[in-house]
Tab-separated table of C-alpha atoms and ligand atoms in Angstrom:
chain	number	residue	atom	x	y	z
A	1	MET	CA	-30.887	-44.759	-1.859
A	2	GLY	CA	-28.597	-47.753	-0.575
A	3	PHE	CA	-26.583	-47.059	2.497
A	4	SER	CA	-23.056	-46.851	0.743
A	5	ALA	CA	-25.489	-44.344	-1.775
A	6	ILE	CA	-25.945	-41.932	1.394
A	7	ILE	CA	-22.024	-42.237	3.453
A	8	PHE	CA	-21.262	-41.518	-0.549
A	9	LEU	CA	-22.901	-38.067	-0.605
A	10	PHE	CA	-22.544	-37.548	3.441
A	11	LEU	CA	-18.503	-37.848	2.529
A	12	THR	CA	-19.200	-35.444	-0.769
A	13	LEU	CA	-20.704	-33.009	2.442
A	14	LEU	CA	-18.503	-33.077	4.050
A	15	TRP	CA	-15.591	-32.956	1.274
A	16	LEU	CA	-17.133	-29.756	-0.201
A	17	LEU	CA	-17.716	-27.719	3.119
A	18	SER	CA	-14.108	-28.056	4.529
A	19	MET	CA	-12.612	-26.758	0.780
A	20	ALA	CA	-12.016	-23.099	1.075
A	21	LEU	CA	-11.139	-20.419	-1.532
A	22	TYR	CA	-8.519	-18.522	-0.971
A	23	ILE	CA	-6.750	-15.200	-3.123
A	24	GLN	CA	-3.166	-15.601	-3.026
A	25	LYS	CA	-1.301	-12.810	-4.646
A	26	PHE	CA	1.404	-12.190	-5.281
A	27	GLY	CA	4.001	-9.447	-5.523
A	28	GLY	CA	7.039	-8.458	-7.518
A	29	THR	CA	9.511	-10.256	-5.466
A	30	SER	CA	8.067	-13.168	-5.320
A	31	VAL	CA	7.623	-13.297	-9.006
A	32	GLY	CA	11.004	-11.598	-9.896
A	33	SER	CA	12.773	-14.640	-11.607
A	34	ILE	CA	11.554	-18.296	-13.203
A	35	GLU	CA	13.355	-20.214	-9.986
A	36	ARG	CA	10.501	-17.734	-8.144
A	37	ILE	CA	7.486	-18.452	-10.343
A	38	GLN	CA	8.011	-22.257	-9.811
A	39	HIS	CA	8.211	-21.644	-5.828
A	40	VAL	CA	4.975	-19.330	-6.196
A	41	ALA	CA	3.519	-22.934	-8.320
A	42	ASP	CA	4.718	-25.103	-5.908
A	43	THR	CA	2.445	-22.743	-3.012
A	44	VAL	CA	-0.230	-23.057	-4.835
A	45	ILE	CA	-0.212	-26.666	-6.003
A	46	LYS	CA	0.292	-27.287	-1.577
A	47	THR	CA	-3.161	-25.339	-1.520
A	48	LYS	CA	-4.175	-27.588	-3.831
A	49	GLN	CA	-4.066	-30.712	-1.906
A	50	ALA	CA	-4.913	-29.579	0.917
A	51	GLY	CA	-8.357	-29.219	-0.808
A	52	HIS	CA	-9.008	-25.861	-1.580
A	53	GLN	CA	-9.411	-23.524	-4.283
A	54	VAL	CA	-7.458	-21.035	-5.768
A	55	VAL	CA	-7.449	-17.706	-7.419
A	56	VAL	CA	-3.806	-16.348	-8.409
A	57	VAL	CA	-3.168	-12.513	-8.877
A	58	VAL	CA	0.022	-11.361	-9.714
A	59	SER	CA	2.242	-8.401	-10.138
A	60	ALA	CA	4.970	-7.527	-12.551
A	61	MET	CA	8.266	-9.065	-11.923
A	62	SER	CA	10.395	-7.025	-9.629
A	63	GLY	CA	11.698	-3.671	-11.285
A	64	GLU	CA	9.646	-4.401	-14.377
A	65	THR	CA	6.646	-1.743	-13.648
A	66	ASP	CA	9.941	0.851	-12.730
A	67	ARG	CA	11.514	-0.201	-16.475
A	68	LEU	CA	8.177	0.677	-18.274
A	69	ILE	CA	7.961	3.899	-16.919
A	70	GLY	CA	11.386	5.214	-17.176
A	71	LEU	CA	11.020	3.597	-20.546
A	72	ILE	CA	7.717	6.222	-21.175
A	73	ASN	CA	10.162	8.826	-19.148
A	74	GLN	CA	12.973	8.665	-21.663
A	75	ALA	CA	10.519	8.889	-24.625
A	76	VAL	CA	8.199	11.848	-23.712
A	77	ASP	CA	7.930	14.688	-21.559
A	78	ALA	CA	4.432	14.066	-20.407
A	79	PRO	CA	3.072	10.930	-22.123
A	80	ASN	CA	-0.924	10.561	-22.777
A	81	LEU	CA	-2.305	8.759	-19.878
A	82	ARG	CA	-4.507	5.851	-22.112
A	83	GLU	CA	-0.765	5.196	-23.541
A	84	TYR	CA	1.000	4.799	-20.751
A	85	ASP	CA	-1.674	2.017	-18.965
A	86	VAL	CA	-1.501	0.424	-21.979
A	87	LEU	CA	2.090	0.280	-21.394
A	88	VAL	CA	3.076	-0.206	-18.007
A	89	SER	CA	-0.078	-2.687	-17.017
A	90	THR	CA	2.040	-5.198	-18.976
A	91	GLY	CA	4.506	-6.401	-16.590
A	92	GLU	CA	1.723	-7.749	-14.760
A	93	GLN	CA	0.464	-9.604	-18.808
A	94	VAL	CA	3.960	-11.550	-18.258
A	95	SER	CA	3.954	-12.938	-15.215
A	96	MET	CA	0.575	-14.308	-15.526
A	97	ALA	CA	0.973	-16.231	-18.522
A	98	LEU	CA	4.313	-17.398	-16.637
A	99	THR	CA	2.622	-18.522	-13.604
A	100	ALA	CA	-0.309	-20.275	-15.133
A	101	MET	CA	2.681	-22.378	-17.187
A	102	CYS	CA	4.380	-23.209	-14.934
A	103	LEU	CA	1.093	-24.452	-13.271
A	104	SER	CA	-0.307	-26.774	-15.688
A	105	ALA	CA	3.204	-27.888	-16.818
A	106	LYS	CA	3.447	-29.046	-13.027
A	107	GLY	CA	-0.373	-30.336	-13.801
A	108	TYR	CA	-2.092	-28.212	-12.491
A	109	PRO	CA	-4.469	-26.740	-15.383
A	110	ALA	CA	-4.184	-22.909	-15.087
A	111	ARG	CA	-5.390	-19.921	-17.051
A	112	SER	CA	-4.153	-16.631	-17.565
A	113	TYR	CA	-6.345	-13.661	-17.131
A	114	THR	CA	-6.215	-10.341	-18.244
A	115	GLY	CA	-7.782	-7.393	-16.071
A	116	ALA	CA	-10.502	-7.310	-18.629
A	117	GLN	CA	-10.748	-10.536	-18.930
A	118	ALA	CA	-11.687	-11.514	-15.429
A	119	GLY	CA	-14.039	-8.876	-15.385
A	120	ILE	CA	-12.349	-5.739	-13.670
A	121	LYS	CA	-14.468	-2.860	-13.847
A	122	THR	CA	-12.543	0.464	-12.896
A	123	GLU	CA	-13.699	4.546	-13.033
A	124	SER	CA	-12.382	5.645	-16.150
A	125	ILE	CA	-8.838	7.465	-15.296
A	126	HIS	CA	-5.777	6.368	-16.217
A	127	GLN	CA	-2.650	5.723	-13.640
A	128	LYS	CA	-4.896	5.045	-10.578
A	129	ALA	CA	-8.521	3.618	-10.989
A	130	HIS	CA	-10.912	2.828	-8.505
A	131	ILE	CA	-12.060	-0.459	-9.393
A	132	ASN	CA	-15.963	-0.216	-9.497
A	133	ASP	CA	-17.004	-3.650	-10.052
A	134	ILE	CA	-15.855	-7.351	-10.466
A	135	ASP	CA	-18.083	-9.318	-12.741
A	136	VAL	CA	-16.838	-13.036	-11.365
A	137	ALA	CA	-18.128	-14.878	-14.239
A	138	SER	CA	-15.438	-15.766	-16.195
A	139	LEU	CA	-12.932	-16.695	-12.687
A	140	LYS	CA	-16.183	-18.676	-11.476
A	141	ALA	CA	-16.686	-20.142	-14.673
A	142	ALA	CA	-12.400	-21.715	-14.489
A	143	LEU	CA	-13.557	-22.587	-11.107
A	144	ALA	CA	-15.935	-24.564	-12.026
A	145	GLN	CA	-13.368	-26.609	-14.589
A	146	ASP	CA	-10.401	-26.742	-11.682
A	147	ILE	CA	-8.896	-24.464	-13.820
A	148	ILE	CA	-6.504	-22.023	-12.043
A	149	PRO	CA	-7.413	-19.294	-12.792
A	150	VAL	CA	-3.927	-16.635	-12.801
A	151	VAL	CA	-5.167	-12.732	-13.110
A	152	ALA	CA	-3.271	-9.790	-13.551
A	153	GLY	CA	-2.905	-7.470	-10.545
A	154	PHE	CA	-2.882	-3.859	-11.122
A	155	GLN	CA	-5.394	-3.383	-14.450
A	156	GLY	CA	-8.380	-3.316	-14.807
A	157	LEU	CA	-10.764	-1.801	-18.008
A	158	SER	CA	-12.903	1.483	-18.272
A	159	GLU	CA	-16.622	1.369	-18.983
A	160	GLU	CA	-14.967	3.163	-22.801
A	161	GLY	CA	-13.461	-0.215	-22.795
A	162	GLU	CA	-10.219	1.407	-21.826
A	163	VAL	CA	-6.906	-0.149	-20.180
A	164	THR	CA	-6.366	1.537	-16.763
A	165	THR	CA	-4.184	0.686	-13.622
A	166	LEU	CA	-4.940	0.918	-10.421
A	167	GLY	CA	-2.188	2.714	-8.894
A	168	ARG	CA	1.558	1.493	-7.800
A	169	GLY	CA	1.317	-1.032	-5.292
A	170	GLY	CA	-2.612	-1.838	-7.150
A	171	SER	CA	-1.896	-5.519	-7.550
A	172	ASP	CA	-3.409	-5.717	-3.935
A	173	THR	CA	-6.384	-4.656	-4.296
A	174	THR	CA	-6.644	-6.140	-7.658
A	175	ALA	CA	-6.347	-9.500	-4.765
A	176	VAL	CA	-8.211	-8.005	-2.233
A	177	ALA	CA	-11.234	-7.259	-4.343
A	178	ILE	CA	-11.521	-10.462	-5.976
A	179	ALA	CA	-11.530	-11.451	-2.680
A	180	ALA	CA	-14.613	-9.925	-1.970
A	181	ALA	CA	-16.142	-10.167	-5.364
A	182	LEU	CA	-15.478	-14.122	-4.861
A	183	LYS	CA	-16.857	-13.642	-0.975
A	184	ALA	CA	-12.968	-16.008	-0.331
A	185	ASP	CA	-12.716	-17.452	3.200
A	186	GLU	CA	-8.815	-15.556	3.366
A	187	CYS	CA	-7.017	-13.019	1.604
A	188	GLN	CA	-3.301	-13.978	1.522
A	189	ILE	CA	-0.912	-11.281	-0.017
A	190	TYR	CA	2.277	-12.995	-0.502
A	191	THR	CA	5.655	-10.681	-0.227
A	192	ASP	CA	9.195	-10.100	0.631
A	193	VAL	CA	9.707	-10.006	3.976
A	194	ASP	CA	7.332	-12.075	7.089
A	195	GLY	CA	4.357	-10.374	7.391
A	196	VAL	CA	3.312	-6.347	8.858
A	197	TYR	CA	6.503	-5.511	10.912
A	198	THR	CA	6.517	-2.652	14.103
A	199	ALA	CA	8.139	-0.901	11.153
A	200	ASP	CA	9.444	-1.183	7.711
A	201	PRO	CA	12.120	-3.700	8.568
A	202	ARG	CA	15.013	-2.851	6.274
A	203	VAL	CA	14.813	0.716	7.876
A	204	VAL	CA	14.827	-0.674	11.496
A	205	PRO	CA	16.182	-3.508	12.373
A	206	ALA	CA	14.813	-4.373	15.502
A	207	ALA	CA	11.451	-3.959	14.228
A	208	ARG	CA	8.808	-6.646	15.823
A	209	LEU	CA	6.930	-8.737	13.246
A	210	LEU	CA	3.321	-8.734	14.186
A	211	PRO	CA	1.035	-11.798	14.476
A	212	THR	CA	-2.284	-9.386	14.205
A	213	ILE	CA	-2.859	-5.988	13.642
A	214	THR	CA	-6.143	-3.689	13.522
A	215	LEU	CA	-7.805	-3.080	10.319
A	216	GLU	CA	-7.452	0.792	11.855
A	217	GLU	CA	-4.226	0.329	12.140
A	218	MET	CA	-3.212	-1.223	9.124
A	219	LEU	CA	-5.049	1.853	7.110
A	220	GLU	CA	-3.324	4.142	9.224
A	221	MET	CA	0.155	2.657	8.610
A	222	ALA	CA	-0.631	1.916	4.780
A	223	GLY	CA	-1.980	5.395	4.285
A	224	LEU	CA	1.619	7.051	5.999
A	225	GLY	CA	3.901	5.322	3.759
A	226	ALA	CA	4.050	1.512	4.989
A	227	LYS	CA	3.760	-0.183	1.738
A	228	VAL	CA	3.236	-3.381	2.732
A	229	LEU	CA	-0.006	-3.061	1.131
A	230	GLN	CA	-1.477	-0.816	-0.810
A	231	ASN	CA	-3.361	2.020	0.589
A	232	ARG	CA	-6.698	1.441	-1.299
A	233	SER	CA	-6.756	-2.298	-0.548
A	234	VAL	CA	-6.671	-1.499	3.271
A	235	ARG	CA	-9.936	0.445	2.565
A	236	TYR	CA	-11.540	-2.302	0.238
A	237	ALA	CA	-10.679	-4.671	2.570
A	238	GLY	CA	-12.462	-2.715	5.894
A	239	ARG	CA	-15.308	-1.646	3.139
A	240	PHE	CA	-16.103	-6.010	2.555
A	241	LYS	CA	-15.004	-6.982	5.676
A	242	VAL	CA	-12.563	-9.305	3.435
A	243	PRO	CA	-9.872	-11.432	5.741
A	244	LEU	CA	-6.671	-10.537	5.059
A	245	ARG	CA	-3.598	-11.883	5.985
A	246	VAL	CA	0.070	-10.586	4.489
A	247	LEU	CA	2.635	-13.343	4.415
A	248	SER	CA	6.080	-14.556	3.051
A	249	SER	CA	6.355	-16.362	-0.272
A	250	PHE	CA	10.053	-17.236	0.712
A	251	SER	CA	9.027	-19.061	4.409
A	252	ASN	CA	6.378	-20.976	5.810
A	253	ASN	CA	5.112	-18.802	8.334
A	254	PRO	CA	1.380	-17.339	9.397
A	255	GLY	CA	2.605	-14.106	8.498
A	256	THR	CA	-0.044	-11.188	9.911
A	257	LEU	CA	-3.887	-11.510	9.956
A	258	ILE	CA	-5.569	-7.822	9.681
A	259	THR	CA	-8.696	-8.143	12.583
A	260	TYR	CA	-11.677	-6.654	12.308
A	261	GLU	CA	-12.755	-7.228	16.257
A	262	GLU	CA	-11.965	-4.158	18.336
A	263	SER	CA	-9.348	-6.242	21.084
A	264	THR	CA	-10.075	-6.188	24.444
A	265	MET	CA	-6.665	-6.241	25.941
A	266	GLU	CA	-5.017	-3.337	26.537
A	267	LYS	CA	-3.142	-2.295	24.010
A	268	PRO	CA	0.966	-0.607	23.486
A	269	LEU	CA	0.687	3.632	23.662
A	270	VAL	CA	2.141	3.003	19.770
A	271	SER	CA	2.098	-0.782	17.579
A	272	GLY	CA	3.812	0.847	14.695
A	273	ILE	CA	5.903	3.604	12.818
A	274	ALA	CA	5.439	4.341	9.589
A	275	PHE	CA	7.312	6.874	7.029
A	276	ASN	CA	7.452	8.718	3.880
A	277	ARG	CA	9.137	10.404	1.362
A	278	SER	CA	6.890	11.225	-1.082
A	279	GLU	CA	5.885	14.515	-0.240
A	280	ALA	CA	7.823	18.043	-0.518
A	281	LYS	CA	7.143	21.448	1.847
A	282	ILE	CA	6.520	24.888	0.009
A	283	SER	CA	6.417	27.735	2.274
A	284	ILE	CA	4.912	31.076	0.790
A	285	PHE	CA	5.692	33.751	4.018
A	286	GLY	CA	5.059	37.530	5.048
A	287	VAL	CA	1.621	37.762	2.964
A	288	PRO	CA	-0.629	40.352	3.768
A	289	PHE	CA	-3.529	39.267	6.352
A	290	LYS	CA	-7.085	38.610	5.079
A	291	PRO	CA	-9.426	36.124	6.444
A	292	ASP	CA	-9.285	34.328	2.667
A	293	VAL	CA	-5.382	34.621	2.027
A	294	THR	CA	-4.919	30.834	2.306
A	295	ALA	CA	-7.653	30.228	0.340
A	296	LYS	CA	-6.344	32.159	-1.957
A	297	ILE	CA	-3.258	30.284	-2.024
A	298	LEU	CA	-4.087	27.028	-2.026
A	299	GLN	CA	-7.343	27.477	-4.487
A	300	PRO	CA	-4.801	27.668	-7.301
A	301	ILE	CA	-2.864	24.732	-6.297
A	302	ALA	CA	-6.565	22.228	-6.489
A	303	ASP	CA	-7.168	23.830	-9.749
A	304	ALA	CA	-3.989	22.397	-11.165
A	305	HIS	CA	-5.503	18.847	-9.225
A	306	ILE	CA	-2.639	18.822	-6.581
A	307	ASP	CA	-3.779	16.845	-3.610
A	308	ILE	CA	-2.626	18.861	-0.311
A	309	ASP	CA	-0.915	16.109	2.977
A	310	MET	CA	-0.582	18.876	5.317
A	311	ILE	CA	-1.653	22.780	6.183
A	312	LEU	CA	0.540	24.950	8.541
A	313	GLN	CA	-0.713	28.539	8.581
A	314	ASN	CA	0.514	31.397	11.324
A	315	THR	CA	0.000	34.203	11.978
A	316	THR	CA	2.938	37.537	12.427
A	317	GLN	CA	3.195	40.201	14.667
A	318	ASP	CA	3.064	42.787	11.905
A	319	ASN	CA	-0.419	41.293	10.763
A	320	SER	CA	1.231	39.287	7.831
A	321	CYS	CA	1.282	35.450	7.234
A	322	ASP	CA	3.222	32.454	6.461
A	323	VAL	CA	1.639	29.223	4.812
A	324	THR	CA	2.957	26.094	4.540
A	325	PHE	CA	1.375	22.894	2.725
A	326	THR	CA	2.784	19.320	1.972
A	327	VAL	CA	2.526	17.888	-1.809
A	328	ASN	CA	3.427	15.034	-3.184
A	329	ARG	CA	7.104	15.360	-4.988
A	330	GLU	CA	6.176	14.306	-8.004
A	331	ASP	CA	4.076	17.920	-8.212
A	332	TYR	CA	6.582	19.581	-6.466
A	333	ARG	CA	7.700	21.703	-9.123
A	334	ARG	CA	4.085	22.329	-10.753
A	335	ALA	CA	3.101	22.763	-7.090
A	336	LEU	CA	6.301	25.486	-6.694
A	337	ALA	CA	5.234	27.471	-10.129
A	338	ILE	CA	1.870	27.501	-9.045
A	339	VAL	CA	2.706	29.441	-5.319
A	340	GLU	CA	5.175	31.659	-7.173
A	341	THR	CA	3.147	33.616	-9.293
A	342	THR	CA	0.391	33.999	-6.323
A	343	ALA	CA	2.773	34.947	-4.165
A	344	LYS	CA	3.206	38.239	-6.759
A	345	GLU	CA	-0.310	38.507	-6.720
A	346	LEU	CA	-0.926	38.692	-3.158
A	347	ALA	CA	2.174	41.007	-2.215
A	348	ALA	CA	4.251	38.301	-0.236
A	349	ARG	CA	7.958	38.732	0.612
A	350	GLY	CA	9.237	34.895	-0.416
A	351	VAL	CA	8.192	31.469	-1.725
A	352	SER	CA	10.726	28.758	-0.188
A	353	GLY	CA	10.460	25.152	-1.133
A	354	ASP	CA	11.776	21.988	0.193
A	355	ASN	CA	11.919	18.188	-2.047
A	356	LYS	CA	14.413	16.006	0.540
A	357	ILE	CA	11.665	16.197	3.318
A	358	ALA	CA	10.761	12.865	5.266
A	359	LYS	CA	6.811	11.994	7.050
A	360	LEU	CA	7.574	10.184	10.095
A	361	SER	CA	4.774	9.218	11.713
A	362	ILE	CA	3.668	6.880	15.316
A	363	VAL	CA	0.641	4.987	14.938
A	364	GLY	CA	-1.721	3.318	18.054
A	365	VAL	CA	-5.399	2.930	18.843
A	366	GLY	CA	-3.468	2.644	22.553
A	367	MET	CA	-2.427	6.693	22.098
A	368	ARG	CA	-6.379	7.497	22.802
A	369	ALA	CA	-6.292	6.452	26.046
A	370	HIS	CA	-3.031	8.208	26.821
A	371	THR	CA	-1.716	11.194	27.250
A	372	GLY	CA	2.144	12.711	26.859
A	373	VAL	CA	2.649	10.441	23.432
A	374	ALA	CA	3.373	13.776	21.446
A	375	ASN	CA	5.663	14.846	24.704
A	376	LYS	CA	7.195	11.641	24.369
A	377	MET	CA	7.858	12.166	20.069
A	378	PHE	CA	9.204	15.298	20.136
A	379	THR	CA	11.471	14.662	23.028
A	380	THR	CA	12.826	11.442	21.438
A	381	LEU	CA	13.460	13.504	17.922
A	382	ALA	CA	15.071	16.538	20.482
A	383	GLU	CA	17.293	13.820	21.917
A	384	GLU	CA	18.657	12.831	18.834
A	385	GLY	CA	18.829	16.955	17.216
A	386	VAL	CA	15.938	16.373	14.623
A	387	THR	CA	14.237	19.406	14.142
A	388	VAL	CA	10.346	18.841	13.731
A	389	GLN	CA	8.945	21.341	10.742
A	390	LEU	CA	5.657	20.292	10.836
A	391	ILE	CA	3.190	18.143	12.436
A	392	THR	CA	-0.681	16.921	12.430
A	393	THR	CA	-2.465	14.605	14.376
A	394	SER	CA	-5.633	12.539	14.582
A	395	GLU	CA	-7.058	10.191	17.679
A	396	ILE	CA	-4.745	7.433	17.222
A	397	LYS	CA	-1.783	8.967	14.501
A	398	ILE	CA	1.300	11.121	14.920
A	399	SER	CA	2.943	12.566	12.059
A	400	VAL	CA	5.799	15.224	11.784
A	401	VAL	CA	8.096	16.334	8.625
A	402	ILE	CA	11.238	16.148	9.048
A	403	ASP	CA	14.516	16.472	6.866
A	404	GLU	CA	15.052	13.369	5.031
A	405	LYS	CA	18.063	12.962	5.981
A	406	TYR	CA	17.367	11.955	9.533
A	407	LEU	CA	14.841	9.327	8.570
A	408	GLU	CA	16.454	6.565	10.090
A	409	LEU	CA	17.486	7.776	12.896
A	410	ALA	CA	14.712	8.942	14.129
A	411	ALA	CA	12.788	5.873	13.050
A	412	ARG	CA	14.770	3.925	15.120
A	413	ALA	CA	14.877	6.705	18.000
A	414	LEU	CA	11.184	6.430	17.926
A	415	HIS	CA	10.883	2.326	17.991
A	416	THR	CA	13.679	2.461	20.595
A	417	ALA	CA	11.269	5.078	23.002
A	418	PHE	CA	8.084	3.438	22.649
A	419	ASP	CA	9.520	0.348	23.228
A	420	LEU	CA	8.663	-1.798	20.152
A	421	ASP	CA	12.365	-3.505	19.587
A	422	VAL	CA	13.035	-7.091	19.618
A	423	SER	CA	15.464	-7.836	21.647
A	424	GLU	CA	17.576	-9.472	18.523
A	425	PRO	CA	16.976	-7.286	15.874
A	426	THR	CA	16.559	-9.336	12.665
A	427	GLU	CA	19.656	-10.444	10.260
A	428	GLU	CA	17.717	-10.699	7.070
A	429	PHE	CA	17.556	-7.346	6.178
A	430	ASP	CA	20.006	-4.961	5.078
A	431	PRO	CA	19.309	-1.715	7.062
A	432	VAL	CA	20.865	0.574	4.832
A	433	VAL	CA	19.646	0.152	1.285
A	434	ILE	CA	16.155	0.817	1.533
A	435	LYS	CA	13.746	-0.693	-1.033
A	436	LYS	CA	12.112	1.997	-3.100
B	1	ADP	P1	5.251	-6.700	-3.282
B	1	ADP	O1	6.115	-5.917	-4.345
B	1	ADP	O2	5.171	-8.556	-2.687
B	1	ADP	O3	4.183	-5.889	-3.157
B	1	ADP	P2	6.207	-4.364	-1.408
B	1	ADP	O4	7.626	-3.861	-2.128
B	1	ADP	O5	5.389	-3.467	-2.400
B	1	ADP	O6	6.578	-5.521	-2.117
B	1	ADP	O7	5.959	-4.315	-0.136
B	1	ADP	C1	6.846	-4.884	0.935
B	1	ADP	C2	7.872	-4.101	1.419
B	1	ADP	O8	7.122	-3.065	2.537
B	1	ADP	C3	8.794	-4.711	2.338
B	1	ADP	O9	9.720	-5.314	2.048
B	1	ADP	C4	9.221	-3.714	3.627
B	1	ADP	O10	10.305	-2.903	2.901
B	1	ADP	C5	8.147	-2.322	2.912
B	1	ADP	N1	7.278	-2.438	4.528
B	1	ADP	C6	7.554	-1.087	4.583
B	1	ADP	N2	5.961	-0.545	6.056
B	1	ADP	C7	6.699	-1.826	6.591
B	1	ADP	C8	6.076	-2.530	7.565
B	1	ADP	N3	5.273	-2.043	8.376
B	1	ADP	N4	6.139	-4.155	7.989
B	1	ADP	C9	6.651	-4.721	6.684
B	1	ADP	N5	7.333	-4.539	5.190
B	1	ADP	C10	7.117	-2.940	5.397
B	2	LIG	N1	3.304	-3.801	-11.192
B	2	LIG	C1	2.658	-2.435	-10.014
B	2	LIG	C2	4.081	-1.891	-9.616
B	2	LIG	O1	4.773	-2.236	-9.156
B	2	LIG	C3	1.738	-2.782	-9.473
B	2	LIG	C4	2.356	-4.284	-8.474
B	2	LIG	O2	3.274	-4.515	-7.687
B	2	LIG	O3	1.060	-4.135	-6.833
B	2	LIG	O4	3.463	-0.837	-8.409
B	3	MG	MG1	3.397	-4.219	-2.885
């Protein structure tokens, strides 16, 4: 072999070693118009020009999934879930094809893939299927031919060959699962804010952008309502240690990196505040006390496949007890009807329900080593005149249920009390309009 051939081989090897594989996922706002999709194509092309490979994952254009669900609700009261998934998965197929067209037109050959074509195999459940496995053969074949695969997020195929969807926000999980299966160098979740903040910047204007967040904290934040990442995507990332970054498709900032190492630096007591408005509260009171009374109340709820989040039971002096629990708002009417029937059977004094509640949580690994965090939380809320209705805690979080109308006030007050505010509140986000 001649000297120049050796140099050539050496350079090729160097080039191959420096070539990274990125999964780039673009959310609804990021593909919300043709102009935005052109911009997505430019972002992907920049990564290609830097010598890297890219697999693109796209969400439906913003508002499209809600529009499709609205159509279903207009059509029938109780949709067939197979048809539901067939319909709502079309949103992603529009954006995948448009994105692939724009990339190809700019001189970078691309091909769109439905979840099924991308080999995404899920369990046989509609509306919130888990991904079981990904057969990456078709994606690998495209990459080998230097074709950019553009995959529809949020959808897969069950073993029976049915279209399934992965739950709201599920395109994040598609991206993370593909990153795990292809052992990508980084999974980049492009969205409409600069990364993960100490709280939703649309609600807390003084929220601070976090350059890094531990997996543990991100898991809690996502599980407690910070929808910047779908809860399941964070769990999936943790299981396979997927390098995961959240960043903006509107700016060039590095965003937030999810870290897997425990930092040795002293952590703030509270590193973030999360909330959700998706729960409702049901109470049954004056139930004659017996050891199995809570089980008797909750069993019919479980039988109806309704998930319960928080539970509170207290026994009163007259030897009766009250039980309060929260369910998803979508299940509220159904759960209330079930409890009303149970109340009659158990000779309870009454039942009440409230679906205008919010669950507000503070999260921080620093809480482990310190006491007084709960007290500070309750004092701050009391000073603002906010009544706490339910409480749950874990090692690194405290959650309270409050009246929904005080949510903004309470979130901002806690953010300030736990020293999370930036000195210059961001002007970018409308603090009043909350994106659903
Ligand atoms: P996408 O369509 O890109 O998937 P989402 O609407 O699902 O975007 O998630 C991004 C939104 O998450 C932001 O616009 C913001 O309002 C909200 N959000 C909630 N909590 C946080 C947080 N802690 N940090 C950043 N964004 C948050
Ligand atoms: N389009 C789906 C939704 O709106 C999935 C996603 O955006 O991640 O929930
Ligand atoms: Mg999302």
